[in-house]
Amino acid sequence: MTQAVGPLVVGVGGTLRSNSSTERALWHCLEAARRQGGRTKLYCGEDIELPMYNPHDPARTDKAVELIGALREADAVVVASPGYHGGVSGLVKNALDYIEDMRDDSRVYLDNKPWGCISCAYGWQAAVGTLDQLRAIGHALRAWPTPLGVAINSADQIWDEAGGLADAGVRAQLDLLASQVLTFARSAPGTT
């Protein structure tokens, strides 16, 4: 008798600065998903530093092929972006543009997959605006954004001196986001 495995949650986001607030928030959410029985893969920073997406050039780097393969395999996706000038970073948006390679799949784009969103910015206006954009991108990719999206104001004391999550409210939101993504993934037909 084989043991069932939990849903695969793929995290995409962060910045090119290792251990950024966005990367740490994404990592925490994926860790919460693991604690709740999910499997996870994380693509952040250099993992998503890809050539500008060109739909007319089929050549893909190994990193791009790996990312798209993971997104095809995913039962759910959590995307996290810093808010740069009130919007999604170019790094994250370009990585998400590669999902266009899934347009001719039997499951087009991320059809019916749960889509969790996290934004981090130095101020509420950019954090909330970026979160709205991430949710709109999820809809465009045929995914189901979770009811909760997490906007983090990096101007607040979110992390302790060791880089751990110090804000109990943010911790609770990231844990709830992981729960919602897993609940949606487990209720989808054909989920592992």
CSV table of C-alpha atoms in Angstrom, one decimal:
chain,number,residue,atom,x,y,z
A,1,MET,CA,0.0,0.0,0.0
A,2,THR,CA,1.5,3.3,-1.0
A,3,GLN,CA,1.3,6.3,1.2
A,4,ALA,CA,-0.4,9.4,-0.3
A,5,VAL,CA,1.9,12.4,-0.6
A,6,GLY,CA,0.8,16.0,0.0
A,7,PRO,CA,0.1,18.6,-2.6
A,8,LEU,CA,3.2,20.2,-4.2
A,9,VAL,CA,3.3,23.9,-3.5
A,10,VAL,CA,5.8,25.8,-5.7
A,11,GLY,CA,7.0,29.2,-4.5
A,12,VAL,CA,8.2,31.8,-6.9
A,13,GLY,CA,9.6,35.2,-6.0
A,14,GLY,CA,12.0,37.2,-4.0
A,15,THR,CA,14.7,39.6,-5.1
A,16,LEU,CA,18.4,39.2,-6.3
A,17,ARG,CA,19.4,40.2,-2.7
A,18,SER,CA,19.8,36.9,-0.8
A,19,ASN,CA,17.6,36.7,2.3
A,20,SER,CA,15.4,39.7,1.3
A,21,SER,CA,12.2,40.3,3.2
A,22,THR,CA,10.2,38.9,0.3
A,23,GLU,CA,12.3,35.8,0.1
A,24,ARG,CA,12.0,35.2,3.9
A,25,ALA,CA,8.2,35.7,3.8
A,26,LEU,CA,7.9,33.2,0.9
A,27,TRP,CA,10.2,30.7,2.7
A,28,HIS,CA,8.1,31.0,5.8
A,29,CYS,CA,4.8,30.4,3.9
A,30,LEU,CA,6.3,27.3,2.3
A,31,GLU,CA,7.6,26.1,5.6
A,32,ALA,CA,4.1,26.4,7.0
A,33,ALA,CA,2.8,24.4,4.0
A,34,ARG,CA,5.4,21.7,4.8
A,35,ARG,CA,4.3,21.6,8.5
A,36,GLN,CA,0.7,21.1,7.2
A,37,GLY,CA,1.6,18.1,5.0
A,38,GLY,CA,2.5,19.8,1.7
A,39,ARG,CA,5.6,19.3,-0.4
A,40,THR,CA,7.4,22.4,-1.6
A,41,LYS,CA,9.8,23.8,-4.1
A,42,LEU,CA,11.3,27.3,-3.9
A,43,TYR,CA,12.4,29.4,-6.8
A,44,CYS,CA,13.8,32.8,-5.8
A,45,GLY,CA,16.6,35.2,-6.5
A,46,GLU,CA,19.1,33.7,-8.8
A,47,ASP,CA,16.7,30.8,-9.6
A,48,ILE,CA,14.4,33.2,-11.4
A,49,GLU,CA,17.1,35.5,-12.9
A,50,LEU,CA,16.2,34.5,-16.5
A,51,PRO,CA,16.6,36.1,-19.9
A,52,MET,CA,13.8,38.4,-20.9
A,53,TYR,CA,10.9,36.2,-22.0
A,54,ASN,CA,10.6,36.1,-25.8
A,55,PRO,CA,7.6,34.0,-27.0
A,56,HIS,CA,9.1,34.0,-30.5
A,57,ASP,CA,12.3,32.4,-29.5
A,58,PRO,CA,11.8,28.8,-28.3
A,59,ALA,CA,15.3,28.5,-26.8
A,60,ARG,CA,15.2,28.3,-23.0
A,61,THR,CA,17.9,28.2,-20.3
A,62,ASP,CA,18.1,25.2,-18.0
A,63,LYS,CA,16.7,27.4,-15.2
A,64,ALA,CA,13.7,28.4,-17.3
A,65,VAL,CA,13.0,24.8,-18.2
A,66,GLU,CA,13.2,23.7,-14.6
A,67,LEU,CA,10.9,26.5,-13.4
A,68,ILE,CA,8.2,25.7,-16.0
A,69,GLY,CA,8.5,22.0,-15.3
A,70,ALA,CA,7.9,22.7,-11.6
A,71,LEU,CA,4.9,24.9,-12.3
A,72,ARG,CA,3.4,22.2,-14.5
A,73,GLU,CA,3.9,19.7,-11.7
A,74,ALA,CA,2.6,22.0,-9.0
A,75,ASP,CA,-0.7,21.5,-7.3
A,76,ALA,CA,-0.6,25.1,-6.0
A,77,VAL,CA,1.6,28.2,-6.5
A,78,VAL,CA,2.6,31.0,-4.0
A,79,VAL,CA,4.2,34.0,-5.6
A,80,ALA,CA,5.9,36.8,-3.7
A,81,SER,CA,7.1,40.1,-5.1
A,82,PRO,CA,8.7,43.2,-3.6
A,83,GLY,CA,6.8,46.4,-4.4
A,84,TYR,CA,9.0,48.4,-6.6
A,85,HIS,CA,7.6,51.9,-7.4
A,86,GLY,CA,4.1,50.6,-6.6
A,87,GLY,CA,4.2,47.4,-8.7
A,88,VAL,CA,5.5,43.9,-9.2
A,89,SER,CA,9.3,43.7,-9.7
A,90,GLY,CA,10.6,43.0,-13.2
A,91,LEU,CA,12.4,39.9,-12.0
A,92,VAL,CA,9.2,38.3,-10.7
A,93,LYS,CA,7.1,39.4,-13.6
A,94,ASN,CA,9.6,38.1,-16.2
A,95,ALA,CA,9.7,34.7,-14.4
A,96,LEU,CA,5.9,34.6,-14.5
A,97,ASP,CA,5.9,35.5,-18.2
A,98,TYR,CA,7.5,32.2,-18.9
A,99,ILE,CA,4.2,30.5,-18.0
A,100,GLU,CA,3.2,31.5,-21.5
A,101,ASP,CA,5.1,28.4,-22.5
A,102,MET,CA,2.2,26.4,-21.0
A,103,ARG,CA,-0.4,27.9,-23.3
A,104,ASP,CA,-0.7,24.8,-25.4
A,105,ASP,CA,-0.6,22.3,-22.5
A,106,SER,CA,-3.7,20.1,-21.8
A,107,ARG,CA,-4.0,22.2,-18.6
A,108,VAL,CA,-3.5,25.7,-20.0
A,109,TYR,CA,-1.3,28.0,-17.9
A,110,LEU,CA,-2.2,27.3,-14.2
A,111,ASP,CA,-5.9,26.5,-14.8
A,112,ASN,CA,-7.7,25.8,-11.5
A,113,LYS,CA,-4.5,25.9,-9.4
A,114,PRO,CA,-4.6,27.7,-6.1
A,115,TRP,CA,-2.5,31.0,-6.3
A,116,GLY,CA,-1.3,32.5,-3.0
A,117,CYS,CA,0.1,36.1,-3.1
A,118,ILE,CA,2.6,37.9,-0.9
A,119,SER,CA,4.0,41.4,-1.4
A,120,CYS,CA,6.6,43.3,0.6
A,121,ALA,CA,7.3,47.0,0.3
A,122,TYR,CA,8.5,49.9,2.4
A,123,GLY,CA,5.0,51.3,2.9
A,124,TRP,CA,1.4,50.2,2.7
A,125,GLN,CA,0.6,51.9,-0.6
A,126,ALA,CA,3.2,49.9,-2.6
A,127,ALA,CA,2.6,46.7,-0.7
A,128,VAL,CA,-1.2,46.7,-1.3
A,129,GLY,CA,-0.9,47.9,-4.9
A,130,THR,CA,1.6,45.1,-5.6
A,131,LEU,CA,-0.6,42.5,-4.0
A,132,ASP,CA,-3.5,43.6,-6.2
A,133,GLN,CA,-1.3,43.2,-9.3
A,134,LEU,CA,-0.3,39.7,-8.2
A,135,ARG,CA,-3.9,38.7,-7.8
A,136,ALA,CA,-4.8,40.1,-11.3
A,137,ILE,CA,-1.9,38.1,-12.8
A,138,GLY,CA,-3.2,35.0,-11.1
A,139,HIS,CA,-6.6,35.5,-12.6
A,140,ALA,CA,-5.1,36.1,-16.1
A,141,LEU,CA,-3.2,32.7,-15.7
A,142,ARG,CA,-6.6,31.0,-14.9
A,143,ALA,CA,-5.5,30.3,-11.3
A,144,TRP,CA,-7.6,30.8,-8.2
A,145,PRO,CA,-6.2,33.5,-5.9
A,146,THR,CA,-6.8,32.6,-2.3
A,147,PRO,CA,-9.2,34.7,-0.3
A,148,LEU,CA,-6.2,36.0,1.8
A,149,GLY,CA,-3.3,37.8,0.2
A,150,VAL,CA,-0.5,39.0,2.5
A,151,ALA,CA,0.8,42.5,2.2
A,152,ILE,CA,3.8,43.2,4.4
A,153,ASN,CA,5.0,46.7,5.2
A,154,SER,CA,8.8,46.3,5.5
A,155,ALA,CA,9.0,49.7,7.3
A,156,ASP,CA,7.6,47.9,10.3
A,157,GLN,CA,9.7,45.6,12.6
A,158,ILE,CA,8.8,42.3,10.9
A,159,TRP,CA,12.1,40.4,11.3
A,160,ASP,CA,14.3,40.0,14.4
A,161,GLU,CA,18.1,40.6,14.3
A,162,ALA,CA,18.7,37.0,13.3
A,163,GLY,CA,16.4,37.3,10.4
A,164,GLY,CA,13.5,35.3,12.0
A,165,LEU,CA,9.9,36.4,11.7
A,166,ALA,CA,9.2,38.5,14.8
A,167,ASP,CA,5.7,39.9,13.9
A,168,ALA,CA,3.0,37.5,15.2
A,169,GLY,CA,0.3,39.0,12.9
A,170,VAL,CA,2.4,38.5,9.8
A,171,ARG,CA,3.3,35.0,11.0
A,172,ALA,CA,-0.4,34.2,11.4
A,173,GLN,CA,-1.3,35.6,7.9
A,174,LEU,CA,1.5,33.6,6.2
A,175,ASP,CA,0.4,30.4,8.1
A,176,LEU,CA,-3.2,31.0,7.0
A,177,LEU,CA,-2.1,31.6,3.4
A,178,ALA,CA,-0.4,28.2,3.4
A,179,SER,CA,-3.6,26.6,4.9
A,180,GLN,CA,-5.8,28.1,2.2
A,181,VAL,CA,-3.5,27.1,-0.6
A,182,LEU,CA,-3.3,23.5,0.7
A,183,THR,CA,-7.1,23.4,1.3
A,184,PHE,CA,-7.8,24.5,-2.3
A,185,ALA,CA,-5.2,22.1,-3.7
A,186,ARG,CA,-6.5,19.1,-1.8
A,187,SER,CA,-10.1,19.8,-3.0
A,188,ALA,CA,-9.1,19.9,-6.7
A,189,PRO,CA,-9.7,16.8,-8.8
A,190,GLY,CA,-6.6,14.8,-9.6
A,191,THR,CA,-4.4,16.3,-6.8
A,192,THR,CA,-1.7,14.0,-5.5
